[in-house]
XYZ file of C-alpha atoms in Angstrom:
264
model
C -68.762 30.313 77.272
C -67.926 29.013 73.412
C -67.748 25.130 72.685
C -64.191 26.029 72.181
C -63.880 27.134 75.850
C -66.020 24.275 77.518
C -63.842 21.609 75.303
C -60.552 23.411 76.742
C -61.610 23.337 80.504
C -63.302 19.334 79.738
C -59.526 18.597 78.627
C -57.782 20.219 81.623
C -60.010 18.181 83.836
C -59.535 14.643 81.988
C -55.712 15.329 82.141
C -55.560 15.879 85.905
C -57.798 12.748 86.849
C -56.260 10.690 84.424
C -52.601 11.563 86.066
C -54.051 11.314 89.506
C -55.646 7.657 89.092
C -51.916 6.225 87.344
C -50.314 7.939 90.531
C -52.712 6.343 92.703
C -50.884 5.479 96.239
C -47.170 4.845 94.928
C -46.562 8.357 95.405
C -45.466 10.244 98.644
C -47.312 13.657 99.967
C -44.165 15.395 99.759
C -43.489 14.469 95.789
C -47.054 15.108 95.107
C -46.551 18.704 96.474
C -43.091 19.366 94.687
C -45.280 17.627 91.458
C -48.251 20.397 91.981
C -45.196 23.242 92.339
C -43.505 21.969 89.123
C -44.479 24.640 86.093
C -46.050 22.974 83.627
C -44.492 21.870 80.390
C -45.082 23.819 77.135
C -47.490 22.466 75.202
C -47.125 22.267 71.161
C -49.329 24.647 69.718
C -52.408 22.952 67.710
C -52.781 22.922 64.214
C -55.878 23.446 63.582
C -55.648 22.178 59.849
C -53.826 19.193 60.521
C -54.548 16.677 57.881
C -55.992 18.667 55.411
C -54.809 19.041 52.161
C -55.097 23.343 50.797
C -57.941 23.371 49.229
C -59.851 21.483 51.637
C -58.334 24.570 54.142
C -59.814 27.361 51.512
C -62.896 25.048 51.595
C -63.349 25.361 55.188
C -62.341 29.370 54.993
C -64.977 29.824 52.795
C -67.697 28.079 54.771
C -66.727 29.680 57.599
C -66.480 33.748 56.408
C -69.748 33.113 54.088
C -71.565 32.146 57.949
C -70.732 36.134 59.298
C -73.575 37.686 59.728
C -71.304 40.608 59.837
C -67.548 42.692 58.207
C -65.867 44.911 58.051
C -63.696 45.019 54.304
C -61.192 46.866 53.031
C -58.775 46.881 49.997
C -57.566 48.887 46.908
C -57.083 47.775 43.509
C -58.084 49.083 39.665
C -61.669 50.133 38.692
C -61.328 51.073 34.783
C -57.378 51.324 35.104
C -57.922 53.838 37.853
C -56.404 53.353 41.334
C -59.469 52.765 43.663
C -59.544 52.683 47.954
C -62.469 51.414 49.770
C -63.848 50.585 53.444
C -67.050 49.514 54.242
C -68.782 47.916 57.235
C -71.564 45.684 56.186
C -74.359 43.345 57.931
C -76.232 40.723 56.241
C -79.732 42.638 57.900
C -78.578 45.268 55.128
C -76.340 47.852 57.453
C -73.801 49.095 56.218
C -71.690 52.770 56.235
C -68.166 53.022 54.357
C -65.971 55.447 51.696
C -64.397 54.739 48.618
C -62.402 57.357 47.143
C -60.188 57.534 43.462
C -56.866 58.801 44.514
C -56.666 62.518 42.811
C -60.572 62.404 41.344
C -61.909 62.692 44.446
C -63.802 60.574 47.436
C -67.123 59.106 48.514
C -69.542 58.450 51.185
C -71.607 55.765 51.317
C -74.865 54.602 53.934
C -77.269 51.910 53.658
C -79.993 52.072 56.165
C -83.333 50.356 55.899
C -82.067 49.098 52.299
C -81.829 52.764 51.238
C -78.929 54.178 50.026
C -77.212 57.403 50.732
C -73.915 58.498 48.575
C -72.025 61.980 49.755
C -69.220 62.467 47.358
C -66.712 66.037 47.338
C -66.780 68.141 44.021
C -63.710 66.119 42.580
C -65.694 62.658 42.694
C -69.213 64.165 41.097
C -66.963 65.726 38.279
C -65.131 62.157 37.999
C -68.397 60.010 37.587
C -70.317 63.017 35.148
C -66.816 62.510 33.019
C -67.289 58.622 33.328
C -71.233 59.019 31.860
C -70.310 61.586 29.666
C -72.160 64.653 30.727
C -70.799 67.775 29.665
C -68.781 69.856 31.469
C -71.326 72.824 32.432
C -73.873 70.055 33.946
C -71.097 68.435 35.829
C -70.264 71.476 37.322
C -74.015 72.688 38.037
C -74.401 68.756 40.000
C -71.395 69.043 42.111
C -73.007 72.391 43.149
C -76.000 71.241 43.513
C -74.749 67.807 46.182
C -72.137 70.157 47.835
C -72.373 69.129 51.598
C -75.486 66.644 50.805
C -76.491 63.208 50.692
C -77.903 61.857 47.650
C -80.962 59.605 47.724
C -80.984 56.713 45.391
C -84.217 56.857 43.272
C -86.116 53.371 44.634
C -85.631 51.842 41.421
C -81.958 52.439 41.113
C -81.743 51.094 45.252
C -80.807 48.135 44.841
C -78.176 48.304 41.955
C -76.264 51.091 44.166
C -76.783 49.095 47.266
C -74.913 46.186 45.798
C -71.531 48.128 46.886
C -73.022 47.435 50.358
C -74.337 44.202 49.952
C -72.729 41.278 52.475
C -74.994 38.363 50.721
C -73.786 39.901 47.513
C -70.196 40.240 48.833
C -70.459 36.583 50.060
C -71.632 35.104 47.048
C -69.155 36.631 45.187
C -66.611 35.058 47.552
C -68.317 31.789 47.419
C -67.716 32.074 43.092
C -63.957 32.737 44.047
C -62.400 29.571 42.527
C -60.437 29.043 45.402
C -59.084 25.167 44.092
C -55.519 24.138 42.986
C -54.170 25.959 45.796
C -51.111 25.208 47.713
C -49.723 26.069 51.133
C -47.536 28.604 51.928
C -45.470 29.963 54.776
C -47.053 31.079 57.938
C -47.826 35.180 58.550
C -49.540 37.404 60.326
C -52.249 39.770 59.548
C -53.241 42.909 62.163
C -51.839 40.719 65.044
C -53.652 37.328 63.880
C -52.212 34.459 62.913
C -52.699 32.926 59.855
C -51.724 29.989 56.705
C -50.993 30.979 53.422
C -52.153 29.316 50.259
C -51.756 30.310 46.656
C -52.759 29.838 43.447
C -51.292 31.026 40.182
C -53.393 31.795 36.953
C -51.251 33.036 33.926
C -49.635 36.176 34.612
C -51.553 36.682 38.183
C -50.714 35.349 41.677
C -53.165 34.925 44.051
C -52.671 34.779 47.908
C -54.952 33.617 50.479
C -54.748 34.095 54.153
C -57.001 32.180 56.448
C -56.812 32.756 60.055
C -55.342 29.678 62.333
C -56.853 30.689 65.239
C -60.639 31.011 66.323
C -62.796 30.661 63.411
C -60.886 29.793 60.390
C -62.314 33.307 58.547
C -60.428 34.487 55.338
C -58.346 37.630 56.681
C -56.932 38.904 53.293
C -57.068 38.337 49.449
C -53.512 39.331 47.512
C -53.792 39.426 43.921
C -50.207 40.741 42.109
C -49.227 40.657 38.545
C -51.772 40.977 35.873
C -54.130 43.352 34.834
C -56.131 43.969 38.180
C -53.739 43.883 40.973
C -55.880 44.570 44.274
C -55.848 43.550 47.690
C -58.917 42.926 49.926
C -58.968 42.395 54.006
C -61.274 41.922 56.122
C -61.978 42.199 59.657
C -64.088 42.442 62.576
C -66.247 39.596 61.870
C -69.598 39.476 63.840
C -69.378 43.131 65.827
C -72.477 44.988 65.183
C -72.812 47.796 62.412
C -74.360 51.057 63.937
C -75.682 53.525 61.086
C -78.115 56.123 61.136
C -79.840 57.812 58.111
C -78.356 61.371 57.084
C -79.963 64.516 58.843
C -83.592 65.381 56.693
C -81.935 68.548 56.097
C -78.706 67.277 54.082
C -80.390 64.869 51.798
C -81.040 65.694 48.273
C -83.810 62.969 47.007
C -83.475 62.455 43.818
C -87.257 60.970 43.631
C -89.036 64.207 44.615
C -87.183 66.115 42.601
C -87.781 64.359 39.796
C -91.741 64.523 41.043
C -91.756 68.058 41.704
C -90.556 68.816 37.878
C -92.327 66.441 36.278
């Protein structure tokens, strides 16, 4: 039972002595049985931010989502003016399994198990990222031949660059850099069936919209950004539920690192 819970039942109790001992005597058996019939009144729902001002509320959000130890995120937005979709699943022990995927230029697998990483991409997203580093046209080919149907093996010194994409501390401290001051409240909403507050902030051509959950912990639930140069939008879910991954078959893996032993 949560804090939350024992508080709730402590209250319940309190209420019904406390109305008991002002009743005392003065009332009859027969009223005290109609009383205990009577439905209850409905009670005001709590604010649960009552008294604070908005930034102390994207404060408290940001304490709160930076203490998961686990989440699952998921958004789309602009990497190098291209349209870009990702979801991952991510622990703080280092778990994590997701996709990302460039609308039209193909789509991405990504694992992280034991702080390796594991990337399976399709043809289109190998001949996407050779055009990005500039590799010409006949090697980009011959690599997205090559990683058909396999996993690719981050080389141990390139681990834990790659493995930032997967990173929750990263993630976290990222979201703890978010300047989330100068705020304001906006209108109540509700995000995959939770209940949340609304506060924004405007910078120059950009709007940016918070939503912080109202009920439970006070966890950010989504990140809006519109106008601007990177319009995105981030959400995140399933806070604390355990990431299961498992590394890649021995068979489908491509390591990068013996290959690179075997020719040299």
């Amino acid at each position: 039972m949560t804090n939350r819970k024992i508080l709730a039942v402590a209250a319940l109790c309190v209420t019904a002595a406390v109305g008991l001992t002002a009743c005392g005597g003065g009332q009859s058996e027969d009223t005290a049985e109609k009383a205990a019939s009577s439905p209850p009144s409905p009670k005001t729902p709590v604010d649960p931010f009552e008294g604070l001002t908005a930034d102390q509320i994207a404060d408290k959000a940001l304490k709160a989502t930076k203490a998961a130890n686990s989440l699952k995120v998921a958004g789309e937005g602009k990497d190098d003016g291209k349209d870009l979709s990702l979801e991952f699943a991510l622990s703080k022990a280092g778990d994590c399994t997701g996709k990302f995927s460039y609308p039209g230029s193909g789509q991405a697998e990504l694992l992280v198990v034991d702080k390796v990483p594991y990337m399976k991409g399709d043809e289109a997203f190998w001949k996407e990222i050779g055009k990005r580093k500039g590799t010409s046209a006949k090697q980009t080919t011959a690599m997205a031949e090559m990683l058909k149907g396999r996993w690719m093996k981050t080389p141990a010194k390139n681990a834990n660059k790659m493995g930032d994409a997967c990173n929750l501390d990263a993630l976290l401290k990222k979201m703890g850099d978010e300047d989330t001051s100068g705020v304001t409240k906006g209108e109540s909403a509700e995000i995959n069936g939770q209940k949340a507050i609304t506060l924004t902030r405007k910078e120059g051509a950009e709007t940016h919209t918070f939503y912080v959950a109202t009920e439970g912990q006070p966890y950010f639930l989504k990140f809006v950004t519109e106008g601007g140069d990177e319009p995105g939008t981030l959400s995140f879910s399933d806070y604390n539920k355990p990431v299961a991954v498992t590394a890649p078959p021995a068979d489908q893996i491509f390591d990068l690192d013996k290959v690179k032993a075997a020719g040299s």
